[in-house]
XYZ file of C-alpha atoms in Angstrom:
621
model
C -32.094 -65.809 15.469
C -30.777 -68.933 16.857
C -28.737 -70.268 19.625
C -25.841 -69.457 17.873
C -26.883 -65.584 18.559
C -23.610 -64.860 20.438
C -20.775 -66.958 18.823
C -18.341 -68.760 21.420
C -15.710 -66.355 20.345
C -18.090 -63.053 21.122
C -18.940 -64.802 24.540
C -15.310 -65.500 25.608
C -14.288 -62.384 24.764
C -16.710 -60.619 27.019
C -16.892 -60.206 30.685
C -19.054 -62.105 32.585
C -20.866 -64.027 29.408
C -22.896 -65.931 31.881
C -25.157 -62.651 31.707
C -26.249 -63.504 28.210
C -26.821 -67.359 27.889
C -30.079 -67.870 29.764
C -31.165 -71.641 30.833
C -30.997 -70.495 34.323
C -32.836 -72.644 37.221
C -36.633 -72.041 37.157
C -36.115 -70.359 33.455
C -39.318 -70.794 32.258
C -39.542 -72.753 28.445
C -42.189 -72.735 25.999
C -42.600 -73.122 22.250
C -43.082 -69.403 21.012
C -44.711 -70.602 18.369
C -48.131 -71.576 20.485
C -47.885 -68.113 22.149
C -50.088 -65.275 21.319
C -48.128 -63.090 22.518
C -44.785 -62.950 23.435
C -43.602 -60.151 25.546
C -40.113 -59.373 26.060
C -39.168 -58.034 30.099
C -36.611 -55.758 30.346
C -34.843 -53.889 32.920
C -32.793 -51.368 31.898
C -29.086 -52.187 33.577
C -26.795 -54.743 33.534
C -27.857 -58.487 34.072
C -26.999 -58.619 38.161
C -29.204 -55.955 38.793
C -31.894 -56.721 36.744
C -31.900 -60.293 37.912
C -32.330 -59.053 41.686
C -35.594 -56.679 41.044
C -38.017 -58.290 42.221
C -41.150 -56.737 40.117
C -39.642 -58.414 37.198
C -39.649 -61.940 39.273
C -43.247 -61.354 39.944
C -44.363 -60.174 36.704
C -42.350 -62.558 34.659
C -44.293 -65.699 37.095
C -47.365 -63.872 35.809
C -47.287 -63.522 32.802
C -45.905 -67.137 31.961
C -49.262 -68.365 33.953
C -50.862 -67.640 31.045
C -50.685 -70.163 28.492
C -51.558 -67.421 25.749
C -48.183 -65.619 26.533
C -44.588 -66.240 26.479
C -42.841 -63.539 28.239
C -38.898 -63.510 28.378
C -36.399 -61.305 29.987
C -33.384 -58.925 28.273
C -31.261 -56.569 30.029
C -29.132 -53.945 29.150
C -25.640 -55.431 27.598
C -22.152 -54.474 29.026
C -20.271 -51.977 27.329
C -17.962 -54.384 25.855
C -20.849 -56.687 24.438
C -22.588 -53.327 23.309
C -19.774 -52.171 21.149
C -19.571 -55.913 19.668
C -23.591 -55.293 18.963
C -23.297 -52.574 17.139
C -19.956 -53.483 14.805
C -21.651 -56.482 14.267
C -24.967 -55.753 13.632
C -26.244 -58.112 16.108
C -29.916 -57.392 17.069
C -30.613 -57.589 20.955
C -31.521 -60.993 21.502
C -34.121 -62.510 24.895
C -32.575 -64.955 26.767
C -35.205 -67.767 27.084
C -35.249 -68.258 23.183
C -31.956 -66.099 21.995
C -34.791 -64.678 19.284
C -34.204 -60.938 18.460
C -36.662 -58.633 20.753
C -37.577 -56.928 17.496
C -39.534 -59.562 16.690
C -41.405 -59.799 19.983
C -45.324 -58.603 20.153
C -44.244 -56.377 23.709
C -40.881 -54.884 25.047
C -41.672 -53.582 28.832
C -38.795 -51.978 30.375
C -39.082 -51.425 34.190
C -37.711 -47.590 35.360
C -36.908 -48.243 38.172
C -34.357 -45.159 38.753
C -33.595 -42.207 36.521
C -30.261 -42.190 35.811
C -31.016 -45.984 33.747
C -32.967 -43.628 31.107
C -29.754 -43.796 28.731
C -29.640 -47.190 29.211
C -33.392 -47.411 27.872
C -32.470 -45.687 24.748
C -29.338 -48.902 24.480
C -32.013 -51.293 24.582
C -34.125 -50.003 21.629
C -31.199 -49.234 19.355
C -29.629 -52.253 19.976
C -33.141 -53.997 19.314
C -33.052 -51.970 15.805
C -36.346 -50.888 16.826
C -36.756 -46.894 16.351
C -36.036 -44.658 19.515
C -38.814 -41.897 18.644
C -42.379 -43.899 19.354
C -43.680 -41.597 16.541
C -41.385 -43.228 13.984
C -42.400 -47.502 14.379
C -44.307 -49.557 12.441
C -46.869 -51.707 12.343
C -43.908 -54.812 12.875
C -42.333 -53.264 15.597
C -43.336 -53.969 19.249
C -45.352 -51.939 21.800
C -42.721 -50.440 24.028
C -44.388 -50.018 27.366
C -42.824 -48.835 30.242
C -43.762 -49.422 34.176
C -42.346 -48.889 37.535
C -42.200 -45.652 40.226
C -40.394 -43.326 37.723
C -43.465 -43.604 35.503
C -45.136 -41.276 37.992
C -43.322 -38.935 36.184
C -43.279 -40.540 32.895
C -42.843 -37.570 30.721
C -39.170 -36.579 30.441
C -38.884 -39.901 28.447
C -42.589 -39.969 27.350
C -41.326 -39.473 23.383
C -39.669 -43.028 23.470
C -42.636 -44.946 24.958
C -45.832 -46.117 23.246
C -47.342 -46.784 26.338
C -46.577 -46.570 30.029
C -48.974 -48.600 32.834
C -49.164 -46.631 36.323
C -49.568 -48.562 39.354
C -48.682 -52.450 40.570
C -48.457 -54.883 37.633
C -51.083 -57.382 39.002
C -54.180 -55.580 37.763
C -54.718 -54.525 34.262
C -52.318 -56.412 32.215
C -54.400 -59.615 31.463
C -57.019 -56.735 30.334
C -54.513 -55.042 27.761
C -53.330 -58.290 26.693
C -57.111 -59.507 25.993
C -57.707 -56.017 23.902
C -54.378 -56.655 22.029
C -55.460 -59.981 20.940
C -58.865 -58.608 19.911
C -57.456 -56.055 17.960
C -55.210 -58.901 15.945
C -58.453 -60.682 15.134
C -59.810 -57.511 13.939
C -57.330 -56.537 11.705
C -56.532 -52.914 13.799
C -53.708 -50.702 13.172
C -50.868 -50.448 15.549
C -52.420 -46.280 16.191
C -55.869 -47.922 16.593
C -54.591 -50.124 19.425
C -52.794 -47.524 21.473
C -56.163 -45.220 21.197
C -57.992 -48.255 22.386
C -55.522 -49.284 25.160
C -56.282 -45.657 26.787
C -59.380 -47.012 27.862
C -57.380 -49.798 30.080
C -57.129 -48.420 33.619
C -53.656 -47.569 34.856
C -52.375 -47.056 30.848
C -50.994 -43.922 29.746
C -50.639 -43.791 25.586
C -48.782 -40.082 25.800
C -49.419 -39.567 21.831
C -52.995 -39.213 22.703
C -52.314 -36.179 24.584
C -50.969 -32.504 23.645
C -49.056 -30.549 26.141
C -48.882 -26.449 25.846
C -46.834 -24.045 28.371
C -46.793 -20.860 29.610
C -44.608 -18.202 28.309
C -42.668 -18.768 31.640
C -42.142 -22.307 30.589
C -44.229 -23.933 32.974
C -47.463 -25.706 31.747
C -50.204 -24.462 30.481
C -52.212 -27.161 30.086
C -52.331 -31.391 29.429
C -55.206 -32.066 27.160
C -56.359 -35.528 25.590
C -56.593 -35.428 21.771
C -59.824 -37.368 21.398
C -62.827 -37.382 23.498
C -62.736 -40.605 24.492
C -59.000 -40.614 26.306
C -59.542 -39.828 29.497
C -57.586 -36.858 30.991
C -56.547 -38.392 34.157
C -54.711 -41.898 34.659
C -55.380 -43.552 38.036
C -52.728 -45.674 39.135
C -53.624 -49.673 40.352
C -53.330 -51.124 43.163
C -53.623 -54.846 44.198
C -55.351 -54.641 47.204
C -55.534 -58.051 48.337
C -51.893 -59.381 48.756
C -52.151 -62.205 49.951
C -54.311 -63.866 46.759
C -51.975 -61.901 44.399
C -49.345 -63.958 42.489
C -45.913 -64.551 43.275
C -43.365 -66.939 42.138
C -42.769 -70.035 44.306
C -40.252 -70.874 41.876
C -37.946 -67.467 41.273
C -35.288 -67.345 38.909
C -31.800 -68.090 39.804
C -29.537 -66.774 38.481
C -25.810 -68.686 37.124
C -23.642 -65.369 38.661
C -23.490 -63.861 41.817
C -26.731 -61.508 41.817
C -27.149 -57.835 43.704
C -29.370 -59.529 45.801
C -28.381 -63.368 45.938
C -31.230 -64.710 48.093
C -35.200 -65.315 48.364
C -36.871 -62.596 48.544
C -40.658 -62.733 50.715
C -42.894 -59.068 50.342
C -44.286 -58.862 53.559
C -46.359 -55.830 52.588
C -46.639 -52.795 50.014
C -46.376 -49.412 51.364
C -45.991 -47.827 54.843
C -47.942 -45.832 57.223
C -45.099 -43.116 58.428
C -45.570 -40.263 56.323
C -42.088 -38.971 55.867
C -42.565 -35.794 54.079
C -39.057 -36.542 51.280
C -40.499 -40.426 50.228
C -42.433 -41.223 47.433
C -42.376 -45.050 47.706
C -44.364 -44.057 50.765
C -47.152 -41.945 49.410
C -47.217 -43.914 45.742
C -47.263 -46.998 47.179
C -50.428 -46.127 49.567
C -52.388 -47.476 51.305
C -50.448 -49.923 53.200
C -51.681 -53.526 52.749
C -49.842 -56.626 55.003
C -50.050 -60.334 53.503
C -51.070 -63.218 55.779
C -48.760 -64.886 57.592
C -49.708 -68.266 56.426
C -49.402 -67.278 53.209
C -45.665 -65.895 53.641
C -44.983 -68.897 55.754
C -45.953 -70.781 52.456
C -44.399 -68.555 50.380
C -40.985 -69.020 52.107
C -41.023 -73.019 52.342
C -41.176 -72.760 48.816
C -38.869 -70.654 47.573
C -36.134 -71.716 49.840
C -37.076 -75.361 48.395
C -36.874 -74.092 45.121
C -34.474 -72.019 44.546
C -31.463 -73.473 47.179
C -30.541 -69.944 48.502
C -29.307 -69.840 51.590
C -30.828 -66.403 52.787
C -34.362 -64.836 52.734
C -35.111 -61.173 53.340
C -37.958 -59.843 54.072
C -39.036 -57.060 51.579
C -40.977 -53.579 53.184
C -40.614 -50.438 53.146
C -41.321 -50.282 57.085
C -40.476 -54.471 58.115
C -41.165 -53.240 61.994
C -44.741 -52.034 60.960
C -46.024 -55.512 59.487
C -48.450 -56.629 62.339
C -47.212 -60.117 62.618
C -43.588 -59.946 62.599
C -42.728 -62.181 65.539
C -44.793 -64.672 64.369
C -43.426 -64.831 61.053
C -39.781 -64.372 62.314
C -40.061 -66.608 65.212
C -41.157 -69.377 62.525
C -37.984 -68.670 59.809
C -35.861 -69.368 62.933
C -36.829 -72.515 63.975
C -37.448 -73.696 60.599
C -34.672 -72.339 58.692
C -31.786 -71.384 60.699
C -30.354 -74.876 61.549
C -30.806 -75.121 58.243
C -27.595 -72.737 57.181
C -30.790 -70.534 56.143
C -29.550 -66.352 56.633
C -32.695 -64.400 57.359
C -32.394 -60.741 56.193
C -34.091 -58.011 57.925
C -33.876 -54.464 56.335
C -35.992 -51.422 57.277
C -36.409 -52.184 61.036
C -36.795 -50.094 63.454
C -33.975 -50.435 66.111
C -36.103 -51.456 69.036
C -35.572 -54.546 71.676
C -37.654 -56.667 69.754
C -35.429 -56.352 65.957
C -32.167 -56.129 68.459
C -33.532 -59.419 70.188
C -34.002 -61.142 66.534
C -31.265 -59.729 64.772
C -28.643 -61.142 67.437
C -30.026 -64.660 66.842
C -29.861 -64.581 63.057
C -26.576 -62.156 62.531
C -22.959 -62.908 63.569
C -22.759 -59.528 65.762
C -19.269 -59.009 65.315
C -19.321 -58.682 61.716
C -22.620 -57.171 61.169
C -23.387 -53.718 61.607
C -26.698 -51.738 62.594
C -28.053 -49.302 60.130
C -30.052 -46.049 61.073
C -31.910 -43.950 59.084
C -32.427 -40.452 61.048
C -32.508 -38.645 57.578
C -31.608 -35.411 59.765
C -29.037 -34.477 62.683
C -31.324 -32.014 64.089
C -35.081 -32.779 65.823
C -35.923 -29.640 64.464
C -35.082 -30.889 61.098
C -36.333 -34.184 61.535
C -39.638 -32.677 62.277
C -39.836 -30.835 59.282
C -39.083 -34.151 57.072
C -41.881 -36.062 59.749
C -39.268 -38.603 60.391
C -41.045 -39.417 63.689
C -37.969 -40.489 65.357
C -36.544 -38.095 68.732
C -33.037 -38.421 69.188
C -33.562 -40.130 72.499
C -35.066 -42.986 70.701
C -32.157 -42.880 68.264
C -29.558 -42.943 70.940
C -31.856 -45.815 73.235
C -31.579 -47.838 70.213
C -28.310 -46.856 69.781
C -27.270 -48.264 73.414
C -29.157 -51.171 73.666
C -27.444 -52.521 70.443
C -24.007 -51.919 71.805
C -24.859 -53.500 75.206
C -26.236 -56.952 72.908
C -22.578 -56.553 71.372
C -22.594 -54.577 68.446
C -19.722 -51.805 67.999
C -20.559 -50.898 64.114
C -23.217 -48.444 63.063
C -23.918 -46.906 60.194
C -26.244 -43.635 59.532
C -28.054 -42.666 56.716
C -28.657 -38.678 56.475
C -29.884 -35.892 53.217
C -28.856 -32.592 53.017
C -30.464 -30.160 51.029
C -33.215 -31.018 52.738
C -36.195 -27.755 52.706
C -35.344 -24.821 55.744
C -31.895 -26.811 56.282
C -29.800 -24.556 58.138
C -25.940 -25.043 59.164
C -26.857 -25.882 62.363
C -29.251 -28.790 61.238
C -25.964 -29.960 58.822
C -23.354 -29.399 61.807
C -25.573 -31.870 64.142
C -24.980 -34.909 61.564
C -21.586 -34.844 63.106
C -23.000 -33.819 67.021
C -25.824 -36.677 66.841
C -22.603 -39.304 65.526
C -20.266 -38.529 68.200
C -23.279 -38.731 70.939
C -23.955 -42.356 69.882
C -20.259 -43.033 70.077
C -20.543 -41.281 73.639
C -22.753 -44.024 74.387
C -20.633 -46.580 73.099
C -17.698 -45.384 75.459
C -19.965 -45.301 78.767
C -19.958 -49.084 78.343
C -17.530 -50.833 80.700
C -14.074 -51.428 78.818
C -14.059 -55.217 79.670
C -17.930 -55.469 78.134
C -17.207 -53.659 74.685
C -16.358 -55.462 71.555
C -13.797 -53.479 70.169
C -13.188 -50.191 68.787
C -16.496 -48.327 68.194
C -17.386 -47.812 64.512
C -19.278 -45.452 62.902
C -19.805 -44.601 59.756
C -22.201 -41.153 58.258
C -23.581 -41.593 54.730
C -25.058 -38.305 52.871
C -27.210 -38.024 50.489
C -28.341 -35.014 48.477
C -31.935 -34.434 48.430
C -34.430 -34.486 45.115
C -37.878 -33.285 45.658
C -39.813 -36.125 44.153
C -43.160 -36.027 42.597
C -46.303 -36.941 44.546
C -44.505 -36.081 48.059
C -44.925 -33.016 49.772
C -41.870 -31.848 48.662
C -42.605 -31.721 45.396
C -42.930 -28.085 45.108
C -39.183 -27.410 47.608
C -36.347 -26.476 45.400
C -32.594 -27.927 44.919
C -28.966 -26.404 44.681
C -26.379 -26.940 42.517
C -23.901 -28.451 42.549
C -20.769 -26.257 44.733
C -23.864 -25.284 47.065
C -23.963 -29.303 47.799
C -20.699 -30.234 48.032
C -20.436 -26.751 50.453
C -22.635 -28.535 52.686
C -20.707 -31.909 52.833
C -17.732 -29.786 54.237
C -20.046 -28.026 56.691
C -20.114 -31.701 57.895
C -17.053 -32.788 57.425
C -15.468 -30.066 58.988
C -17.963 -30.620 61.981
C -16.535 -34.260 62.539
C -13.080 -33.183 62.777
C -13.922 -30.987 65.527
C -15.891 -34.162 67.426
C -14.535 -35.501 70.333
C -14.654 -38.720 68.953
C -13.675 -37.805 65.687
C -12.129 -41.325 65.207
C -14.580 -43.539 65.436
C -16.381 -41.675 62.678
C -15.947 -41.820 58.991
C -17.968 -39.488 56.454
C -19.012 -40.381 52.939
C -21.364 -38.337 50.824
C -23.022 -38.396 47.461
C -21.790 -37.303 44.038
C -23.262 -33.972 43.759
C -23.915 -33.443 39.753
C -25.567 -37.141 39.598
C -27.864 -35.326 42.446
C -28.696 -32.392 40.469
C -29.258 -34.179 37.581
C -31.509 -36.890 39.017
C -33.427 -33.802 40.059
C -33.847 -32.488 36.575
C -34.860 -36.228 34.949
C -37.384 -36.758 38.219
C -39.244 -33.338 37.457
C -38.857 -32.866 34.028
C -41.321 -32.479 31.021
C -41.747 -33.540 27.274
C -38.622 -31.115 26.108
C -35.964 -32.666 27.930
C -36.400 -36.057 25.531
C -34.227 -34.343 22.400
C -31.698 -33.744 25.036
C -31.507 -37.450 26.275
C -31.477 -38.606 22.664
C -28.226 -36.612 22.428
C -26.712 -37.801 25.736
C -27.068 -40.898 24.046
C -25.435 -40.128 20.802
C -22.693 -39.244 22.843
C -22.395 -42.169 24.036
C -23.798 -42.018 27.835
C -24.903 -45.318 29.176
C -24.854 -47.084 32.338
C -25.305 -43.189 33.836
C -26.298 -45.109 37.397
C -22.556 -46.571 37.491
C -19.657 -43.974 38.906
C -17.029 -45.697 36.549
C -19.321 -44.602 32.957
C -20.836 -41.299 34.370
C -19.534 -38.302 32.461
C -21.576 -35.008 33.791
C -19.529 -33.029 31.192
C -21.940 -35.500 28.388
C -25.049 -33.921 30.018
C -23.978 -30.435 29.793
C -23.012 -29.896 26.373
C -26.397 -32.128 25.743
C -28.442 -29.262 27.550
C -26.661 -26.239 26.284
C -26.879 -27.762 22.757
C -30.793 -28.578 23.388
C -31.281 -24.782 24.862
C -32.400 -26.296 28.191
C -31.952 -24.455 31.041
C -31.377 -26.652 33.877
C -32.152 -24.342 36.822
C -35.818 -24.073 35.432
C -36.387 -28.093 36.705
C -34.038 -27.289 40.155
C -33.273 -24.417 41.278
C -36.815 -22.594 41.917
C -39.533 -23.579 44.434
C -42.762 -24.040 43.312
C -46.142 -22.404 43.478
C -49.026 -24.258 44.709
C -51.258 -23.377 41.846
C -48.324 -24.880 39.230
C -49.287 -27.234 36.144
C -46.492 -30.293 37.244
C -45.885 -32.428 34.447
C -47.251 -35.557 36.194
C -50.427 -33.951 37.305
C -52.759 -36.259 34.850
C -51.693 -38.753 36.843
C -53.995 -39.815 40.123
C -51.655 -41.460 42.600
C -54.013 -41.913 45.314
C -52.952 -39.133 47.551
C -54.434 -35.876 46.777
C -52.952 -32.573 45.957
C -54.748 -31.192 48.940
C -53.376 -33.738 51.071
C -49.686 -33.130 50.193
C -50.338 -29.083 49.923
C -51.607 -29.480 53.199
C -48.622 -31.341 54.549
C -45.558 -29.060 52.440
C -47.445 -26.590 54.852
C -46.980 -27.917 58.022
C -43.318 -29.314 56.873
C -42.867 -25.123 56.820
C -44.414 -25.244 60.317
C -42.419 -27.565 61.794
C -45.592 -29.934 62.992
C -45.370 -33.625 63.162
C -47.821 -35.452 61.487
C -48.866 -38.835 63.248
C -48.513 -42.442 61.304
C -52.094 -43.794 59.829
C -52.150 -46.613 62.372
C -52.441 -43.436 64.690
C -54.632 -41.262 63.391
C -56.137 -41.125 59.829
C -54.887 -38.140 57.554
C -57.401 -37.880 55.003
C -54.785 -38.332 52.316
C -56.682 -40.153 49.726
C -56.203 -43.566 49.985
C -59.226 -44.437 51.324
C -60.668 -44.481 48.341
C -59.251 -48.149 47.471
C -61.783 -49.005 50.337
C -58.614 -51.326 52.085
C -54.989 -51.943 53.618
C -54.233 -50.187 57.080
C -56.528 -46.349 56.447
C -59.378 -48.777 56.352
C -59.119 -50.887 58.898
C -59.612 -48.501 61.415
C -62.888 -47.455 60.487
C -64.683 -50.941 61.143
C-alpha cells in the first residue's frame, strides 16, 4: 500500500477526508523498514474522538521513543468511507505510512466505552484480518486490547488475542522484548501468546476455560496450563512525575473533541463514590510535581500552538498544589490568548476565585455534579457533598456573576425512591431560589438552569457491582417522575430537563457485565450492520434485539437481578487493586446509608496500599 491508498476521487467524495491523510503536526516519521516492530494504535471511533484521547497521545510518544518500534495510529472510518472500503476492497490503511494494518506486527485498540465494541469488529474486517482470534494466522497481527472496559474484558474476549490490564507505562517494553525474542527463536504465533501470560498486567483469554452453573452464572475461570497464572493484576505507574508524556502531542488538521493541550495533573481520586469505577480502578491516587507540570505545559503550548490547556483529573480540587500551578498558567499564559480549562472542581471560593479570572462569566456556565437530589440518596452513593454546600457554592457563584448552571444527576440509582427522583427538581428550583434573593440591579440576567439525567449501570469493581438495573419503560417512568416534578416548581422556568436514552442504558449495562456468550451476539449486531453504536444518529436498539433473541440471550440475566455476594463475576480473575472485601464491605454500608470518609481523611483498607504509594501511603510516614 502506497500513498495513493485513498484515490483523490474516494477522498473528495467523503466527508471530512482530512480524517484519513495523516502528516499532521508532531506526526511522528520513520522508515518502517528499520523497525522491529511496528504496532498499529487504534481507537475504535471516528478520527475527532480518537485524536482527543489522551492515552493514545501518551502511548503513541512511548512507543515511538523506542527506536526498535514504529507505532502508528488508525481509527474507525466514517460510514461513507466504510461502505467505499468494503466495495472496493480497500484494506484499512495507518495513517503515518498509508500501509495496510494487516501487515503490521500489533493492532491495539483502546475500549474506552462499550457501546464502540461494534466499531472494534469495523476495524478488523476492514483490516481483512479475521474477527474470531481462534481463526488468524501466523501473518496476522496480535490484536491486543487496553483501556477501563478491559476490566471487564470478556463480553468481547473471543475477538482479542490479548488484552493488557492497568496503565500503559509498565509492561509494554517487557512484551515487546519477549515478542522480539520469540522472532529470533523461530516461535509460533500460540507459543507467544502462552508466553506473553507470564507478562504482568496481560490477559491471553485462550489460555483460560470458563464453565457455568446450571443457573447461568459461573462456575468457575480456570487457566489451561499450569504455568498461566489464574489471576491478572492490573499496573500501575506509580511515580508520575518520571513517567512519559508527550511534550510534542499530535495536532490534529480538523477541529478535535478536545482541541487543546491537555496536562494530567494526577491519576485517580480519593472520594470514594460508591457508582465510579475510574475511582476505584484507577487507585491509589498519585499527584505529579508541580515543576514537572509547569514543564510539561511550557512545552506543549510551545509545541503544539493551542490556545487552551485543561487540566486532566478525576478530582482537579484534590491535587495538593493547585494554586500554585494555576496561579503560574495565569501569569504566564493568559496574556498570552492562552484559555485554561478547569473540569472536575469542586465549586468552592478558591475554583470560583480562578475560574472568574480565566472564563468570560457571562458566557460560561458552572457545572455540578450532586449525582442525587436527595442527602439521603447522596449518602447512599457517598457523594460527600450536603446540600448546603451545594447551594453555598451555588450562591457564591451567582454573587461573582454567573446566572448559568448546569447539574449532573443518575437515576436508577440502588434504594432510589420517588421522593429521592422528585428532589432533582426541589434541589434545582432551591438554587434558582438563591439566584432570585440576589438584588435585581446585581443579577446578570435571567437565571439558567439546566438538569441532565443519566441512567445508572452498576459497573464492575465498584460497590455497586452486585445492585441491579431496570428496563427500559421503568427508566424513562422515572424521567417523568422528574419532569413532572419541575413543572410543578416555582421556578419552573428557569429550569430545563434533559435525560438519557434509556435502551443505550440498558444495553451498556448488559456489554459492562457480560460474559464469553454474548460475543456470537455482537458478531451478529455487526452483520447487521451496527456501527458507530456510541452516536444517536447510527444507533438502532431494534439491531440488538433481534441479535439477542436470535443468539438465545436473555438480557435480564446481565440487568435485571441483584447479585449475591458469593457470585463468580466474569471479571473476577482480574486483581484491580481494591479488594472484594473492601467493596462488599462498602455495597453494605451504601444499604446502610453511612458515609464513608475520603482517604486523605481516614484510610479504608481498600487495597491499594499494596502499591506501597500515591495518597493511602502517605499518611502512614
Amino acid at each position: 500500500m502506497n500513498r495513493l491508498a485513498l484515490s483523490d476521487d474516494i477522498l473528495m467524495s467523503v466527508d471530512k477526508p482530512a480524517r484519513y491523510i495523516g502528516n499532521e503536526w508532531n506526526m511522528v516519521k520513520k522508515d518502517p523498514a528499520a523497525a522491529d516492530i511496528r504496532f498499529a494504535m487504534c481507537f475504535p471511533d471516528v478520527y475527532e474522538i480518537g485524536m482527543s484521547h489522551l492515552g493514545i497521545q501518551i502511548l503513541y510518544d512511548m512507543f515511538n521513543k523506542r527506536e526498535d518500534v514504529y507505532c502508528e495510529r488508525v481509527y474507525s472510518p466514517w460510514p461513507d468511507l466504510h461502505a467505499i472500503m468494503k466495495e472496493r476492497q480497500i484494506p484499512l490503511f495507518a495513517l503515518e505510512s498509508q500501509d495496510p494494518v494487516k501487515d503490521f506486527d500489533f493492532l491495539g485498540i483502546t475500549l474506552q466505552y462499550e457501546m464502540c465494541y461494534t466499531n472494534v469488529l469495523q476495524i478488523l474486517d476492514l483490516a481483512q484480518i479475521p474477527l474470531m482470534a481462534q481463526e488468524r494466522g501466523e501473518e496476522d497481527p496480535i490484536v491486543i486490547g487496553g483501556g477501563p472496559c478491559v476490566y471487564n474484558p470478556e463480553p468481547v474476549a473471543d475477538f482479542f488475542d490479548l488484552f493488557y490490564i492497568g496503565e500503559g507505562e509498565t509492561s509494554y517494553d517487557a512484551l515487546f522484548e519477549l515478542y522480539k525474542q520469540c522472532r529470533r527463536e523461530g516461535c509460533s504465533r500460540a507459543q507467544f501468546l502462552r508466553r506473553s501470560a507470564s507478562v504482568p498486567g496481560i490477559y491471553v483469554p485462550s489460555l483460560y476455560d470458563v464453565s457455568y452453573q446450571a443457573d447461568g452464572t459461573i462456575a468457575a475461570m480456570t487457566p489451561k496450563y499450569e504455568d498461566v497464572p489464574a489471576t491478572v493484576t492490573k499496573q500501575v505507574q506509580m511515580d508520575m512525575s518520571a513517567a512519559v508524556y508527550p511534550e510534542k502531542p499530535l495536532v490534529p488538521f480538523i477541529k478535535a473533541t478536545q482541541d487543546r493541550v491537555v496536562l494530567e495533573i494526577q491519576r485517580g481520586c480519593i472520594r470514594g463514590c460508591r457508582f465510579c469505577q475510574a475511582g476505584m480502578i484507577y487507585r491509589p491516587t498519585r499527584e505529579k510535581d508541580v515543576e514537572v507540570l509547569k514543564h510539561y505545559a511550557c512545552e506543549m503550548l510551545k509545541n503544539t500552538g493551542h490556545e487552551e490547556i485543561s487540566l486532566s483529573s478525576l478530582s482537579s480540587s484534590d491535587y495538593s498544589k493547585l494554586e500554585e500551578l494555576v496561579t503560574y498558567l495565569i501569569d504566564n499564559f493568559r496574556d498570552k490568548g492562552v484559555n485554561i480549562s478547569l473540569p472536575s472542581l469542586r465549586i468552592d471560593a478558591f475554583s470560583l476565585d480562578v475560574m472568574s479570572k480565566v472564563q468570560d462569566i457571562r458566557k460560561s456556565s458552572l457545572t455540578f455534579a450532586p449525582e442525587a437530589g436527595s442527602q439521603r440518596l447522596r449518602d447512599v452513593i457517598n457523594k460527600g457533598l450536603t446540600e448546603e454546600v451545594i447551594l453555598n457554592g451555588a450562591g457564591m457563584a451567582f454573587e461573582g456573576g454567573w446566572n448559568k448552571v448546569k447539574l449532573y444527576f443518575m437515576l436508577g440509582l440502588p434504594t432510589e425512591t420517588e421522593e429521592d427522583m422528585r428532589a432533582i427538581a426541589e434541589l434545582a428550583n432551591e438554587i434558582a431560589v438563591r439566584y432570585y434573593e440576589i438584588p435585581k440591579e446585581a443579577r446578570n440576567g435571567k437565571c439558567q438552569i439546566t438538569i441532565s439525567t443519566s441512567f445508572f449501570v452498576p459497573k464492575p469493581f465498584t460497590p455497586f457491582q452486585w445492585a441491579r438495573m431496570y428496563d427500559k419503560d421503568s427508566y424513562l417512568g422515572r424521567a417523568k417522575v422528574v419532569n413532572d416534578a419541575v413543572k410543578e416548581q416555582l421556578n419552573r422556568k428557569s429550569i430545563k430537563y434533559n435525560w438519557h436514552e434509556a435502551d443505550v442504558t440498558v444495553l451498556e449495562g448488559i456489554l459492562a457485565r457480560g460474559d464469553r456468550r454474548l460475543s456470537k451476539a455482537l458478531l451478529k449486531v455487526y452483520e447487521k450492520g451496527g456501527i458507530f453504536d456510541a452516536w444517536t444518529e447510527f444507533f438502532d436498539n431494534s439491531r440488538w434485539e433481534e441479535a439477542f433473541q436470535e443468539c438465545g440471550i436473555d438480557t435480564d440475566f446481565y440487568t435485571m437481578r441483584e447479585r449475591s455476594l458469593d457470585e463468580v463475576f466474569p471479571w473476577d480473575f482480574i486483581d484491580a487493586g481494591v479488594s472484594r472485601k473492601f467493596l462488599e464491605r462498602e455495597w453494605q454500608r451504601a444499604r446502610e446509608e453511612q458515609v464513608t470518609p475520603n482517604c486523605r481523611t481516614m484510610c479504608q483498607g481498600c487495597g491499594a496500599a499494596v502499591f506501597q504509594g500515591g495518597v493511602c501511603f502517605e499518611d502512614k510516614n
